[in-house]
mmCIF file with all atom_site columns, C-alpha atoms in Angstrom:
data_model
loop_
_atom_site.group_PDB
_atom_site.id
_atom_site.type_symbol
_atom_site.label_atom_id
_atom_site.label_alt_id
_atom_site.label_comp_id
_atom_site.label_asym_id
_atom_site.label_entity_id
_atom_site.label_seq_id
_atom_site.pdbx_PDB_ins_code
_atom_site.Cartn_x
_atom_site.Cartn_y
_atom_site.Cartn_z
_atom_site.occupancy
_atom_site.B_iso_or_equiv
_atom_site.pdbx_formal_charge
_atom_site.auth_seq_id
_atom_site.auth_comp_id
_atom_site.auth_asym_id
_atom_site.auth_atom_id
_atom_site.pdbx_PDB_model_num
ATOM 1   C CA . MET A 1 1   ? -0.029 -0.269 -0.046  1.00 78.00 ? 1   MET A CA 1
ATOM 2   C CA . LEU A 1 2   ? 2.837  2.193  1.092   1.00 83.00 ? 2   LEU A CA 1
ATOM 3   C CA . LEU A 1 3   ? 4.089  1.917  -2.783  1.00 84.00 ? 3   LEU A CA 1
ATOM 4   C CA . TYR A 1 4   ? 1.160  2.439  -4.488  1.00 89.00 ? 4   TYR A CA 1
ATOM 5   C CA . GLY A 1 5   ? 0.822  5.878  -2.572  1.00 90.00 ? 5   GLY A CA 1
ATOM 6   C CA . LEU A 1 6   ? 4.616  6.677  -3.259  1.00 89.00 ? 6   LEU A CA 1
ATOM 7   C CA . LEU A 1 7   ? 3.616  5.994  -6.890  1.00 89.00 ? 7   LEU A CA 1
ATOM 8   C CA . ALA A 1 8   ? 0.497  8.142  -6.719  1.00 92.00 ? 8   ALA A CA 1
ATOM 9   C CA . LEU A 1 9   ? 2.400  11.164 -5.244  1.00 92.00 ? 9   LEU A CA 1
ATOM 10  C CA . GLY A 1 10  ? 5.359  11.003 -7.929  1.00 90.00 ? 10  GLY A CA 1
ATOM 11  C CA . ILE A 1 11  ? 2.846  11.073 -10.400 1.00 91.00 ? 11  ILE A CA 1
ATOM 12  C CA . ILE A 1 12  ? 0.849  13.672 -8.899  1.00 93.00 ? 12  ILE A CA 1
ATOM 13  C CA . GLY A 1 13  ? 4.235  15.744 -8.952  1.00 91.00 ? 13  GLY A CA 1
ATOM 14  C CA . LEU A 1 14  ? 4.993  14.896 -12.796 1.00 89.00 ? 14  LEU A CA 1
ATOM 15  C CA . GLY A 1 15  ? 1.649  16.205 -13.736 1.00 89.00 ? 15  GLY A CA 1
ATOM 16  C CA . ILE A 1 16  ? 2.246  19.534 -11.404 1.00 91.00 ? 16  ILE A CA 1
ATOM 17  C CA . LEU A 1 17  ? 5.776  19.946 -13.005 1.00 89.00 ? 17  LEU A CA 1
ATOM 18  C CA . TYR A 1 18  ? 4.623  19.857 -16.843 1.00 88.00 ? 18  TYR A CA 1
ATOM 19  C CA . SER A 1 19  ? 1.130  21.460 -16.149 1.00 87.00 ? 19  SER A CA 1
ATOM 20  C CA . ALA A 1 20  ? 3.656  24.436 -14.051 1.00 89.00 ? 20  ALA A CA 1
ATOM 21  C CA . SER A 1 21  ? 6.295  24.157 -16.766 1.00 84.00 ? 21  SER A CA 1
ATOM 22  C CA . ASN A 1 22  ? 4.045  25.415 -19.468 1.00 84.00 ? 22  ASN A CA 1
ATOM 23  C CA . GLN A 1 23  ? 3.856  22.369 -21.112 1.00 80.00 ? 23  GLN A CA 1
ATOM 24  C CA . ASN A 1 24  ? 8.326  21.925 -21.269 1.00 80.00 ? 24  ASN A CA 1
ATOM 25  C CA . LEU A 1 25  ? 8.097  18.278 -22.437 1.00 86.00 ? 25  LEU A CA 1
ATOM 26  C CA . SER A 1 26  ? 12.304 18.157 -21.958 1.00 88.00 ? 26  SER A CA 1
ATOM 27  C CA . LEU A 1 27  ? 12.082 19.339 -18.011 1.00 88.00 ? 27  LEU A CA 1
ATOM 28  C CA . PHE A 1 28  ? 9.193  16.805 -17.733 1.00 88.00 ? 28  PHE A CA 1
ATOM 29  C CA . TRP A 1 29  ? 10.971 13.875 -19.435 1.00 91.00 ? 29  TRP A CA 1
ATOM 30  C CA . HIS A 1 30  ? 14.240 14.658 -17.162 1.00 90.00 ? 30  HIS A CA 1
ATOM 31  C CA . GLN A 1 31  ? 12.441 14.502 -14.046 1.00 91.00 ? 31  GLN A CA 1
ATOM 32  C CA . VAL A 1 32  ? 10.332 10.921 -15.287 1.00 91.00 ? 32  VAL A CA 1
ATOM 33  C CA . ILE A 1 33  ? 14.056 9.667  -15.924 1.00 92.00 ? 33  ILE A CA 1
ATOM 34  C CA . ASN A 1 34  ? 15.329 11.212 -12.332 1.00 90.00 ? 34  ASN A CA 1
ATOM 35  C CA . PHE A 1 35  ? 11.920 9.985  -10.401 1.00 90.00 ? 35  PHE A CA 1
ATOM 36  C CA . GLY A 1 36  ? 12.497 6.161  -11.958 1.00 91.00 ? 36  GLY A CA 1
ATOM 37  C CA . PHE A 1 37  ? 15.959 6.191  -11.201 1.00 92.00 ? 37  PHE A CA 1
ATOM 38  C CA . ALA A 1 38  ? 15.139 7.049  -7.677  1.00 90.00 ? 38  ALA A CA 1
ATOM 39  C CA . PHE A 1 39  ? 12.602 4.873  -7.520  1.00 89.00 ? 39  PHE A CA 1
ATOM 40  C CA . VAL A 1 40  ? 14.632 1.599  -8.836  1.00 92.00 ? 40  VAL A CA 1
ATOM 41  C CA . VAL A 1 41  ? 17.317 3.029  -6.107  1.00 91.00 ? 41  VAL A CA 1
ATOM 42  C CA . MET A 1 42  ? 14.394 3.078  -3.354  1.00 90.00 ? 42  MET A CA 1
ATOM 43  C CA . CYS A 1 43  ? 13.911 -0.454 -4.242  1.00 90.00 ? 43  CYS A CA 1
ATOM 44  C CA . ALA A 1 44  ? 17.276 -1.693 -4.028  1.00 93.00 ? 44  ALA A CA 1
ATOM 45  C CA . PHE A 1 45  ? 17.913 -0.346 -0.457  1.00 89.00 ? 45  PHE A CA 1
ATOM 46  C CA . ALA A 1 46  ? 14.700 -1.868 0.732   1.00 89.00 ? 46  ALA A CA 1
ATOM 47  C CA . GLN A 1 47  ? 16.047 -5.147 -0.493  1.00 93.00 ? 47  GLN A CA 1
ATOM 48  C CA . ILE A 1 48  ? 19.241 -4.448 2.314   1.00 90.00 ? 48  ILE A CA 1
ATOM 49  C CA . PRO A 1 49  ? 18.669 -6.346 5.631   1.00 92.00 ? 49  PRO A CA 1
ATOM 50  C CA . VAL A 1 50  ? 18.052 -3.842 8.544   1.00 87.00 ? 50  VAL A CA 1
ATOM 51  C CA . ASN A 1 51  ? 21.512 -5.577 10.450  1.00 89.00 ? 51  ASN A CA 1
ATOM 52  C CA . ARG A 1 52  ? 23.792 -4.314 7.571   1.00 91.00 ? 52  ARG A CA 1
ATOM 53  C CA . TYR A 1 53  ? 22.019 -0.635 8.151   1.00 89.00 ? 53  TYR A CA 1
ATOM 54  C CA . GLN A 1 54  ? 23.389 -1.311 11.782  1.00 90.00 ? 54  GLN A CA 1
ATOM 55  C CA . PHE A 1 55  ? 26.946 -2.340 10.713  1.00 92.00 ? 55  PHE A CA 1
ATOM 56  C CA . LEU A 1 56  ? 27.341 0.568  8.049   1.00 92.00 ? 56  LEU A CA 1
ATOM 57  C CA . ALA A 1 57  ? 25.383 3.320  9.920   1.00 94.00 ? 57  ALA A CA 1
ATOM 58  C CA . PRO A 1 58  ? 28.851 4.611  12.166  1.00 96.00 ? 58  PRO A CA 1
ATOM 59  C CA . TRP A 1 59  ? 30.895 4.067  8.975   1.00 96.00 ? 59  TRP A CA 1
ATOM 60  C CA . VAL A 1 60  ? 28.331 6.065  6.414   1.00 95.00 ? 60  VAL A CA 1
ATOM 61  C CA . PHE A 1 61  ? 28.118 8.783  9.230   1.00 97.00 ? 61  PHE A CA 1
ATOM 62  C CA . GLY A 1 62  ? 32.035 9.332  9.494   1.00 96.00 ? 62  GLY A CA 1
ATOM 63  C CA . LEU A 1 63  ? 32.599 9.358  5.942   1.00 95.00 ? 63  LEU A CA 1
ATOM 64  C CA . THR A 1 64  ? 29.784 11.984 5.518   1.00 94.00 ? 64  THR A CA 1
ATOM 65  C CA . LEU A 1 65  ? 31.544 14.018 8.028   1.00 95.00 ? 65  LEU A CA 1
ATOM 66  C CA . LEU A 1 66  ? 34.750 13.897 5.969   1.00 93.00 ? 66  LEU A CA 1
ATOM 67  C CA . MET A 1 67  ? 32.954 14.994 3.471   1.00 91.00 ? 67  MET A CA 1
ATOM 68  C CA . LEU A 1 68  ? 31.355 18.019 4.978   1.00 91.00 ? 68  LEU A CA 1
ATOM 69  C CA . LEU A 1 69  ? 34.842 18.821 6.282   1.00 90.00 ? 69  LEU A CA 1
ATOM 70  C CA . ALA A 1 70  ? 36.059 18.230 2.645   1.00 86.00 ? 70  ALA A CA 1
ATOM 71  C CA . VAL A 1 71  ? 33.482 20.953 1.595   1.00 85.00 ? 71  VAL A CA 1
ATOM 72  C CA . MET A 1 72  ? 34.395 23.307 4.002   1.00 84.00 ? 72  MET A CA 1
ATOM 73  C CA . GLY A 1 73  ? 38.269 23.212 2.091   1.00 79.00 ? 73  GLY A CA 1
ATOM 74  C CA . ALA A 1 74  ? 37.694 22.323 -1.551  1.00 77.00 ? 74  ALA A CA 1
ATOM 75  C CA . GLY A 1 75  ? 34.029 22.243 -2.469  1.00 69.00 ? 75  GLY A CA 1
ATOM 76  C CA . VAL A 1 76  ? 32.705 23.524 -5.009  1.00 69.00 ? 76  VAL A CA 1
ATOM 77  C CA . VAL A 1 77  ? 30.972 27.415 -5.050  1.00 71.00 ? 77  VAL A CA 1
ATOM 78  C CA . GLY A 1 78  ? 27.223 27.945 -6.440  1.00 69.00 ? 78  GLY A CA 1
ATOM 79  C CA . LYS A 1 79  ? 24.621 29.904 -5.957  1.00 69.00 ? 79  LYS A CA 1
ATOM 80  C CA . GLY A 1 80  ? 26.777 31.433 -3.511  1.00 68.00 ? 80  GLY A CA 1
ATOM 81  C CA . ALA A 1 81  ? 27.079 29.039 -1.424  1.00 70.00 ? 81  ALA A CA 1
ATOM 82  C CA . GLN A 1 82  ? 30.074 26.541 -0.748  1.00 67.00 ? 82  GLN A CA 1
ATOM 83  C CA . ARG A 1 83  ? 27.550 23.233 -0.522  1.00 72.00 ? 83  ARG A CA 1
ATOM 84  C CA . TRP A 1 84  ? 28.935 20.826 -2.919  1.00 73.00 ? 84  TRP A CA 1
ATOM 85  C CA . LEU A 1 85  ? 31.783 18.018 -3.764  1.00 77.00 ? 85  LEU A CA 1
ATOM 86  C CA . GLY A 1 86  ? 32.860 17.623 -7.249  1.00 73.00 ? 86  GLY A CA 1
ATOM 87  C CA . PHE A 1 87  ? 34.478 14.718 -8.817  1.00 74.00 ? 87  PHE A CA 1
ATOM 88  C CA . GLY A 1 88  ? 34.826 14.962 -12.548 1.00 72.00 ? 88  GLY A CA 1
ATOM 89  C CA . TRP A 1 89  ? 30.908 15.181 -14.036 1.00 75.00 ? 89  TRP A CA 1
ATOM 90  C CA . LEU A 1 90  ? 29.720 14.275 -10.654 1.00 76.00 ? 90  LEU A CA 1
ATOM 91  C CA . ARG A 1 91  ? 28.412 17.040 -8.243  1.00 76.00 ? 91  ARG A CA 1
ATOM 92  C CA . PHE A 1 92  ? 26.576 16.225 -5.081  1.00 81.00 ? 92  PHE A CA 1
ATOM 93  C CA . GLN A 1 93  ? 25.886 17.492 -1.756  1.00 86.00 ? 93  GLN A CA 1
ATOM 94  C CA . PRO A 1 94  ? 26.644 15.395 1.311   1.00 88.00 ? 94  PRO A CA 1
ATOM 95  C CA . SER A 1 95  ? 24.512 17.342 3.304   1.00 89.00 ? 95  SER A CA 1
ATOM 96  C CA . GLU A 1 96  ? 21.947 15.659 1.679   1.00 89.00 ? 96  GLU A CA 1
ATOM 97  C CA . ILE A 1 97  ? 23.572 12.434 2.679   1.00 91.00 ? 97  ILE A CA 1
ATOM 98  C CA . MET A 1 98  ? 23.866 13.735 6.510   1.00 94.00 ? 98  MET A CA 1
ATOM 99  C CA . LYS A 1 99  ? 20.135 13.829 5.939   1.00 93.00 ? 99  LYS A CA 1
ATOM 100 C CA . LEU A 1 100 ? 20.133 9.742  6.260   1.00 93.00 ? 100 LEU A CA 1
ATOM 101 C CA . ALA A 1 101 ? 23.075 9.259  7.919   1.00 95.00 ? 101 ALA A CA 1
ATOM 102 C CA . MET A 1 102 ? 22.664 11.317 11.376  1.00 95.00 ? 102 MET A CA 1
ATOM 103 C CA . PRO A 1 103 ? 19.602 9.337  12.307  1.00 94.00 ? 103 PRO A CA 1
ATOM 104 C CA . MET A 1 104 ? 21.087 6.108  11.366  1.00 94.00 ? 104 MET A CA 1
ATOM 105 C CA . MET A 1 105 ? 23.891 6.715  13.432  1.00 96.00 ? 105 MET A CA 1
ATOM 106 C CA . LEU A 1 106 ? 21.830 8.192  16.605  1.00 95.00 ? 106 LEU A CA 1
ATOM 107 C CA . ALA A 1 107 ? 19.892 5.297  16.336  1.00 93.00 ? 107 ALA A CA 1
ATOM 108 C CA . TRP A 1 108 ? 22.752 2.675  16.084  1.00 94.00 ? 108 TRP A CA 1
ATOM 109 C CA . TYR A 1 109 ? 24.165 4.442  19.071  1.00 94.00 ? 109 TYR A CA 1
ATOM 110 C CA . LEU A 1 110 ? 21.092 4.193  21.370  1.00 92.00 ? 110 LEU A CA 1
ATOM 111 C CA . ARG A 1 111 ? 20.195 0.778  19.868  1.00 89.00 ? 111 ARG A CA 1
ATOM 112 C CA . ASP A 1 112 ? 21.426 -0.837 23.628  1.00 87.00 ? 112 ASP A CA 1
ATOM 113 C CA . LYS A 1 113 ? 21.230 2.222  25.722  1.00 85.00 ? 113 LYS A CA 1
ATOM 114 C CA . VAL A 1 114 ? 19.214 1.856  29.146  1.00 81.00 ? 114 VAL A CA 1
ATOM 115 C CA . PHE A 1 115 ? 16.720 4.397  29.540  1.00 77.00 ? 115 PHE A CA 1
ATOM 116 C CA . PRO A 1 116 ? 16.187 6.793  31.044  1.00 78.00 ? 116 PRO A CA 1
ATOM 117 C CA . LEU A 1 117 ? 19.601 8.054  29.522  1.00 78.00 ? 117 LEU A CA 1
ATOM 118 C CA . HIS A 1 118 ? 22.498 9.063  31.261  1.00 81.00 ? 118 HIS A CA 1
ATOM 119 C CA . ILE A 1 119 ? 24.190 12.460 31.382  1.00 81.00 ? 119 ILE A CA 1
ATOM 120 C CA . LYS A 1 120 ? 27.124 10.620 29.165  1.00 87.00 ? 120 LYS A CA 1
ATOM 121 C CA . ASP A 1 121 ? 24.901 9.328  26.751  1.00 87.00 ? 121 ASP A CA 1
ATOM 122 C CA . LEU A 1 122 ? 22.504 12.445 26.182  1.00 86.00 ? 122 LEU A CA 1
ATOM 123 C CA . PHE A 1 123 ? 25.429 14.334 25.937  1.00 87.00 ? 123 PHE A CA 1
ATOM 124 C CA . PHE A 1 124 ? 27.462 12.009 23.185  1.00 92.00 ? 124 PHE A CA 1
ATOM 125 C CA . SER A 1 125 ? 23.781 11.998 21.732  1.00 90.00 ? 125 SER A CA 1
ATOM 126 C CA . CYS A 1 126 ? 23.570 15.870 21.116  1.00 89.00 ? 126 CYS A CA 1
ATOM 127 C CA . ILE A 1 127 ? 27.334 16.250 19.792  1.00 93.00 ? 127 ILE A CA 1
ATOM 128 C CA . ILE A 1 128 ? 26.418 13.074 16.820  1.00 94.00 ? 128 ILE A CA 1
ATOM 129 C CA . ILE A 1 129 ? 23.269 15.707 15.832  1.00 94.00 ? 129 ILE A CA 1
ATOM 130 C CA . ILE A 1 130 ? 25.000 18.888 16.605  1.00 92.00 ? 130 ILE A CA 1
ATOM 131 C CA . LEU A 1 131 ? 28.294 18.891 15.115  1.00 94.00 ? 131 LEU A CA 1
ATOM 132 C CA . PRO A 1 132 ? 26.808 17.842 11.617  1.00 95.00 ? 132 PRO A CA 1
ATOM 133 C CA . VAL A 1 133 ? 24.570 20.379 12.028  1.00 94.00 ? 133 VAL A CA 1
ATOM 134 C CA . LEU A 1 134 ? 27.154 23.446 12.897  1.00 93.00 ? 134 LEU A CA 1
ATOM 135 C CA . MET A 1 135 ? 29.190 22.036 9.687   1.00 91.00 ? 135 MET A CA 1
ATOM 136 C CA . ILE A 1 136 ? 26.097 22.056 7.194   1.00 92.00 ? 136 ILE A CA 1
ATOM 137 C CA . ALA A 1 137 ? 25.221 25.836 8.708   1.00 90.00 ? 137 ALA A CA 1
ATOM 138 C CA . LYS A 1 138 ? 28.478 27.154 7.962   1.00 87.00 ? 138 LYS A CA 1
ATOM 139 C CA . GLN A 1 139 ? 28.034 26.346 4.225   1.00 84.00 ? 139 GLN A CA 1
ATOM 140 C CA . PRO A 1 140 ? 25.330 28.072 4.383   1.00 82.00 ? 140 PRO A CA 1
ATOM 141 C CA . ASP A 1 141 ? 22.364 25.744 4.396   1.00 84.00 ? 141 ASP A CA 1
ATOM 142 C CA . LEU A 1 142 ? 19.801 26.507 6.998   1.00 89.00 ? 142 LEU A CA 1
ATOM 143 C CA . GLY A 1 143 ? 17.416 24.662 6.148   1.00 90.00 ? 143 GLY A CA 1
ATOM 144 C CA . THR A 1 144 ? 19.084 21.433 5.683   1.00 91.00 ? 144 THR A CA 1
ATOM 145 C CA . ALA A 1 145 ? 20.907 22.206 9.028   1.00 93.00 ? 145 ALA A CA 1
ATOM 146 C CA . LEU A 1 146 ? 17.385 22.865 10.832  1.00 93.00 ? 146 LEU A CA 1
ATOM 147 C CA . LEU A 1 147 ? 16.008 19.700 8.597   1.00 94.00 ? 147 LEU A CA 1
ATOM 148 C CA . VAL A 1 148 ? 19.140 17.541 10.101  1.00 94.00 ? 148 VAL A CA 1
ATOM 149 C CA . ALA A 1 149 ? 18.986 18.636 13.332  1.00 92.00 ? 149 ALA A CA 1
ATOM 150 C CA . THR A 1 150 ? 15.005 18.065 13.519  1.00 92.00 ? 150 THR A CA 1
ATOM 151 C CA . THR A 1 151 ? 15.257 14.212 12.525  1.00 94.00 ? 151 THR A CA 1
ATOM 152 C CA . GLY A 1 152 ? 17.942 13.704 15.366  1.00 92.00 ? 152 GLY A CA 1
ATOM 153 C CA . PHE A 1 153 ? 15.592 15.484 18.051  1.00 89.00 ? 153 PHE A CA 1
ATOM 154 C CA . PHE A 1 154 ? 12.518 13.331 17.076  1.00 90.00 ? 154 PHE A CA 1
ATOM 155 C CA . VAL A 1 155 ? 15.084 9.960  17.077  1.00 91.00 ? 155 VAL A CA 1
ATOM 156 C CA . LEU A 1 156 ? 15.689 11.248 20.683  1.00 89.00 ? 156 LEU A CA 1
ATOM 157 C CA . LEU A 1 157 ? 11.936 11.423 21.276  1.00 88.00 ? 157 LEU A CA 1
ATOM 158 C CA . LEU A 1 158 ? 11.513 8.218  19.736  1.00 87.00 ? 158 LEU A CA 1
ATOM 159 C CA . ALA A 1 159 ? 14.078 6.951  22.092  1.00 85.00 ? 159 ALA A CA 1
ATOM 160 C CA . GLY A 1 160 ? 12.009 7.907  25.255  1.00 82.00 ? 160 GLY A CA 1
ATOM 161 C CA . ILE A 1 161 ? 13.810 11.048 26.100  1.00 83.00 ? 161 ILE A CA 1
ATOM 162 C CA . THR A 1 162 ? 11.179 13.805 27.815  1.00 79.00 ? 162 THR A CA 1
ATOM 163 C CA . TRP A 1 163 ? 9.587  16.840 26.129  1.00 77.00 ? 163 TRP A CA 1
ATOM 164 C CA . GLN A 1 164 ? 10.840 18.483 29.218  1.00 80.00 ? 164 GLN A CA 1
ATOM 165 C CA . ILE A 1 165 ? 14.567 17.711 28.682  1.00 79.00 ? 165 ILE A CA 1
ATOM 166 C CA . MET A 1 166 ? 14.400 18.275 25.401  1.00 76.00 ? 166 MET A CA 1
ATOM 167 C CA . VAL A 1 167 ? 12.787 21.809 25.840  1.00 80.00 ? 167 VAL A CA 1
ATOM 168 C CA . SER A 1 168 ? 15.589 22.412 28.398  1.00 79.00 ? 168 SER A CA 1
ATOM 169 C CA . GLY A 1 169 ? 18.089 21.452 25.569  1.00 75.00 ? 169 GLY A CA 1
ATOM 170 C CA . ILE A 1 170 ? 16.943 23.737 23.180  1.00 75.00 ? 170 ILE A CA 1
ATOM 171 C CA . GLY A 1 171 ? 16.433 26.531 25.570  1.00 79.00 ? 171 GLY A CA 1
ATOM 172 C CA . LEU A 1 172 ? 20.293 26.157 27.046  1.00 74.00 ? 172 LEU A CA 1
ATOM 173 C CA . VAL A 1 173 ? 21.411 26.053 23.123  1.00 70.00 ? 173 VAL A CA 1
ATOM 174 C CA . MET A 1 174 ? 19.520 28.954 22.398  1.00 75.00 ? 174 MET A CA 1
ATOM 175 C CA . VAL A 1 175 ? 21.264 30.698 25.452  1.00 77.00 ? 175 VAL A CA 1
ATOM 176 C CA . VAL A 1 176 ? 24.400 29.841 24.348  1.00 65.00 ? 176 VAL A CA 1
#
């Protein structure tokens, strides 16, 4: 059922793009190809067992942090920001990978912790969230930084942290 919902949303989006672009067929077909490629990649990733993701989470997170550091030093500037890494014909934003890597890493870290969290575990969880958020905000890409921070906070909420602790932590960050 979820698969049908995703297909329906994709088709509706393609229809809206076609309508909004004054029936520009080249733009439409380019997006159809992108959608098809993304759908195939999604189906391929759905076949990977969960324990593989658990194994890969710290590696993907660490590699993505290194790529975010590389963006600061040797990133490609475009549209007024230094957000991209370029390898020949391939240009991509490591911050896009971090949207998945950070919640995976946080879930990996919290997977065997006792709740309520000890202050040490809560502190390290916040470091896992704050480090990439600051690196992404420096690019500057505030929207992606806020999205990464929000996903991290929701992982903490789903892990059992209370709203009181969450609001106190956010207040502390705002004061600092």
